[in-house]
Amino acid sequence: MIEATWELIAAIIGIALVFDFTNGFHDSANSISTVVSTKVLSPRNAVVFAAFFNFVAAFGFGVAVANTISTIVELNVVSLAVVPYIVLGALIGAIAWNIITWFFGLPTSSSHALIGGLVGAGISAAGLAAIRWNTVGTVALFMVLSPIIGLICGFLFMAAILWLTRKANKQSAESHFKRLQLCSAAAYSFSHGTNDAQKTIGIILPLLFVVGYAGVGTNPNHLLVPAWVIIASYTTIAFGTLAGGWRIVRTMGYKITKLRPVQGFAAETAGAVTILGASVAGIPVSTTHVICSSIMGVGTTMGTSTVKWGVARSIVIAWVLTIPISAIIGFAAFAVIRVIIGY
């Protein structure tokens, strides 16, 4: 079998950062679709704004999510020599699914694509024992719960705002919420960086552990995160956000429901609260799922007919398919890699 060298590890870390870039590119719509659709910011200013707060999140809520991702593959079970190839197979699965869903304009989860890729590649390498299923189970549970929480929070935030502003002058309130939406968009972009950039950190850590990099420690169940990995991951996701994913912006900002600044503020605030809570708990949730469901929750306060449920149905189908399809791609990718490396 081809041994894991520093050159190989560096190359796979490079691919991990490519995934990080596609994550920012794919999920830029999460941060900017509402401020663009409500015309609070121009598309150009919106991506710069979102990218800045994606990066600032590096100095925020620790690395609990990264630690969760780094333990999905059981490093005590699989041969350490094969771990880089499992990560490579997982990245191929995740990047492939990101590109497919970007092409069709579907706001799916880069996070779940990565987790699916890890599961598929890990099983392909060493069977079911290679995966820490309690961690995957937690992710799967919150795959269902986080959109529901986002939906409920979006509805409740919007309902509360409507009640609090029921006697306010409509034009004056609209002007205030345009300014407030800058705060909510900043909070959402910050939360997006906090949860999503850590997923790339979480797959880089096992790579460094394999080659005995001193900065990550000696316990495979609790890897330490070097500062340079944090900075590299957050910088890359910020550049991905700068690149923008306009196909998905159109879906989220215009096709799910029509948004005004007050509704954009409610959706972003609900999404940020949900994601930051998950980040503190170390749970890798889908920022895409959360903001989509928050927008739907806000939309339902205007009546269920205002939400384009046909578009929402297509999005949900893509959500459901994300983990299994990326797992299949990851499994197949490792099977090909196995032949190449003679494992």
PDB file of N, CA, C and O in Angstrom, residues 313-338:
ATOM      1  N   ARG A 313     -40.712  21.462  -1.504  1.00  0.00           N
ATOM      2  CA  ARG A 313     -40.712  19.988  -1.610  1.00  0.00           C
ATOM      3  C   ARG A 313     -39.462  19.508  -2.339  1.00  0.00           C
ATOM      4  O   ARG A 313     -38.832  18.533  -1.938  1.00  0.00           O
ATOM      5  N   SER A 314     -39.092  20.196  -3.414  1.00  0.00           N
ATOM      6  CA  SER A 314     -37.876  19.819  -4.153  1.00  0.00           C
ATOM      7  C   SER A 314     -36.640  19.938  -3.277  1.00  0.00           C
ATOM      8  O   SER A 314     -35.735  19.100  -3.325  1.00  0.00           O
ATOM      9  N   ILE A 315     -36.609  20.994  -2.455  1.00  0.00           N
ATOM     10  CA  ILE A 315     -35.481  21.199  -1.554  1.00  0.00           C
ATOM     11  C   ILE A 315     -35.406  20.073  -0.529  1.00  0.00           C
ATOM     12  O   ILE A 315     -34.334  19.518  -0.262  1.00  0.00           O
ATOM     13  N   VAL A 316     -36.551  19.712   0.050  1.00  0.00           N
ATOM     14  CA  VAL A 316     -36.580  18.657   1.071  1.00  0.00           C
ATOM     15  C   VAL A 316     -36.138  17.323   0.479  1.00  0.00           C
ATOM     16  O   VAL A 316     -35.402  16.556   1.114  1.00  0.00           O
ATOM     17  N   ILE A 317     -36.569  17.026  -0.746  1.00  0.00           N
ATOM     18  CA  ILE A 317     -36.147  15.776  -1.397  1.00  0.00           C
ATOM     19  C   ILE A 317     -34.626  15.743  -1.535  1.00  0.00           C
ATOM     20  O   ILE A 317     -33.977  14.731  -1.261  1.00  0.00           O
ATOM     21  N   ALA A 318     -34.044  16.887  -1.938  1.00  0.00           N
ATOM     22  CA  ALA A 318     -32.581  16.961  -2.060  1.00  0.00           C
ATOM     23  C   ALA A 318     -31.914  16.774  -0.701  1.00  0.00           C
ATOM     24  O   ALA A 318     -30.871  16.137  -0.594  1.00  0.00           O
ATOM     25  N   TRP A 319     -32.536  17.307   0.362  1.00  0.00           N
ATOM     26  CA  TRP A 319     -31.996  17.116   1.714  1.00  0.00           C
ATOM     27  C   TRP A 319     -31.925  15.633   2.060  1.00  0.00           C
ATOM     28  O   TRP A 319     -30.918  15.147   2.565  1.00  0.00           O
ATOM     29  N   VAL A 320     -33.036  14.945   1.806  1.00  0.00           N
ATOM     30  CA  VAL A 320     -33.128  13.528   2.171  1.00  0.00           C
ATOM     31  C   VAL A 320     -32.096  12.699   1.411  1.00  0.00           C
ATOM     32  O   VAL A 320     -31.525  11.742   1.934  1.00  0.00           O
ATOM     33  N   LEU A 321     -31.834  13.081   0.171  1.00  0.00           N
ATOM     34  CA  LEU A 321     -30.920  12.317  -0.669  1.00  0.00           C
ATOM     35  C   LEU A 321     -29.449  12.586  -0.361  1.00  0.00           C
ATOM     36  O   LEU A 321     -28.579  11.795  -0.736  1.00  0.00           O
ATOM     37  N   THR A 322     -29.143  13.700   0.321  1.00  0.00           N
ATOM     38  CA  THR A 322     -27.760  14.145   0.475  1.00  0.00           C
ATOM     39  C   THR A 322     -26.850  13.101   1.103  1.00  0.00           C
ATOM     40  O   THR A 322     -25.817  12.726   0.526  1.00  0.00           O
ATOM     41  N   ILE A 323     -27.182  12.617   2.300  1.00  0.00           N
ATOM     42  CA  ILE A 323     -26.289  11.675   2.984  1.00  0.00           C
ATOM     43  C   ILE A 323     -26.160  10.359   2.217  1.00  0.00           C
ATOM     44  O   ILE A 323     -25.041   9.893   1.978  1.00  0.00           O
ATOM     45  N   PRO A 324     -27.279   9.725   1.793  1.00  0.00           N
ATOM     46  CA  PRO A 324     -27.102   8.451   1.084  1.00  0.00           C
ATOM     47  C   PRO A 324     -26.336   8.565  -0.230  1.00  0.00           C
ATOM     48  O   PRO A 324     -25.481   7.722  -0.524  1.00  0.00           O
ATOM     49  N   ILE A 325     -26.597   9.603  -1.025  1.00  0.00           N
ATOM     50  CA  ILE A 325     -25.908   9.705  -2.320  1.00  0.00           C
ATOM     51  C   ILE A 325     -24.437  10.060  -2.125  1.00  0.00           C
ATOM     52  O   ILE A 325     -23.559   9.473  -2.774  1.00  0.00           O
ATOM     53  N   SER A 326     -24.138  10.990  -1.225  1.00  0.00           N
ATOM     54  CA  SER A 326     -22.723  11.309  -0.988  1.00  0.00           C
ATOM     55  C   SER A 326     -22.005  10.116  -0.365  1.00  0.00           C
ATOM     56  O   SER A 326     -20.814   9.896  -0.628  1.00  0.00           O
ATOM     57  N   ALA A 327     -22.728   9.300   0.434  1.00  0.00           N
ATOM     58  CA  ALA A 327     -22.118   8.081   0.994  1.00  0.00           C
ATOM     59  C   ALA A 327     -21.804   7.080  -0.111  1.00  0.00           C
ATOM     60  O   ALA A 327     -20.741   6.447  -0.105  1.00  0.00           O
ATOM     61  N   ILE A 328     -22.716   6.948  -1.060  1.00  0.00           N
ATOM     62  CA  ILE A 328     -22.490   6.031  -2.195  1.00  0.00           C
ATOM     63  C   ILE A 328     -21.283   6.498  -3.014  1.00  0.00           C
ATOM     64  O   ILE A 328     -20.417   5.692  -3.392  1.00  0.00           O
ATOM     65  N   ILE A 329     -21.204   7.809  -3.270  1.00  0.00           N
ATOM     66  CA  ILE A 329     -20.069   8.339  -4.035  1.00  0.00           C
ATOM     67  C   ILE A 329     -18.773   8.133  -3.244  1.00  0.00           C
ATOM     68  O   ILE A 329     -17.742   7.736  -3.798  1.00  0.00           O
ATOM     69  N   GLY A 330     -18.815   8.398  -1.928  1.00  0.00           N
ATOM     70  CA  GLY A 330     -17.638   8.206  -1.082  1.00  0.00           C
ATOM     71  C   GLY A 330     -17.200   6.747  -1.049  1.00  0.00           C
ATOM     72  O   GLY A 330     -16.003   6.441  -1.102  1.00  0.00           O
ATOM     73  N   PHE A 331     -18.173   5.827  -0.965  1.00  0.00           N
ATOM     74  CA  PHE A 331     -17.884   4.394  -0.968  1.00  0.00           C
ATOM     75  C   PHE A 331     -17.198   3.997  -2.274  1.00  0.00           C
ATOM     76  O   PHE A 331     -16.174   3.302  -2.280  1.00  0.00           O
ATOM     77  N   ALA A 332     -17.771   4.451  -3.398  1.00  0.00           N
ATOM     78  CA  ALA A 332     -17.210   4.120  -4.708  1.00  0.00           C
ATOM     79  C   ALA A 332     -15.835   4.745  -4.903  1.00  0.00           C
ATOM     80  O   ALA A 332     -14.925   4.118  -5.458  1.00  0.00           O
ATOM     81  N   ALA A 333     -15.685   5.994  -4.415  1.00  0.00           N
ATOM     82  CA  ALA A 333     -14.391   6.675  -4.553  1.00  0.00           C
ATOM     83  C   ALA A 333     -13.300   5.913  -3.816  1.00  0.00           C
ATOM     84  O   ALA A 333     -12.200   5.714  -4.345  1.00  0.00           O
ATOM     85  N   PHE A 334     -13.601   5.443  -2.579  1.00  0.00           N
ATOM     86  CA  PHE A 334     -12.586   4.697  -1.848  1.00  0.00           C
ATOM     87  C   PHE A 334     -12.307   3.354  -2.521  1.00  0.00           C
ATOM     88  O   PHE A 334     -11.164   2.887  -2.521  1.00  0.00           O
ATOM     89  N   ALA A 335     -13.342   2.728  -3.091  1.00  0.00           N
ATOM     90  CA  ALA A 335     -13.132   1.446  -3.771  1.00  0.00           C
ATOM     91  C   ALA A 335     -12.142   1.607  -4.916  1.00  0.00           C
ATOM     92  O   ALA A 335     -11.274   0.747  -5.141  1.00  0.00           O
ATOM     93  N   VAL A 336     -12.247   2.724  -5.639  1.00  0.00           N
ATOM     94  CA  VAL A 336     -11.293   2.996  -6.723  1.00  0.00           C
ATOM     95  C   VAL A 336      -9.908   3.281  -6.146  1.00  0.00           C
ATOM     96  O   VAL A 336      -8.891   2.781  -6.640  1.00  0.00           O
ATOM     97  N   ILE A 337      -9.870   4.099  -5.081  1.00  0.00           N
ATOM     98  CA  ILE A 337      -8.594   4.414  -4.435  1.00  0.00           C
ATOM     99  C   ILE A 337      -7.922   3.139  -3.922  1.00  0.00           C
ATOM    100  O   ILE A 337      -6.692   2.969  -4.033  1.00  0.00           O
ATOM    101  N   ARG A 338      -8.712   2.202  -3.367  1.00  0.00           N
ATOM    102  CA  ARG A 338      -8.176   0.948  -2.850  1.00  0.00           C
ATOM    103  C   ARG A 338      -7.399   0.199  -3.920  1.00  0.00           C
ATOM    104  O   ARG A 338      -6.321  -0.340  -3.674  1.00  0.00           O
TER     105      ARG A 338
END
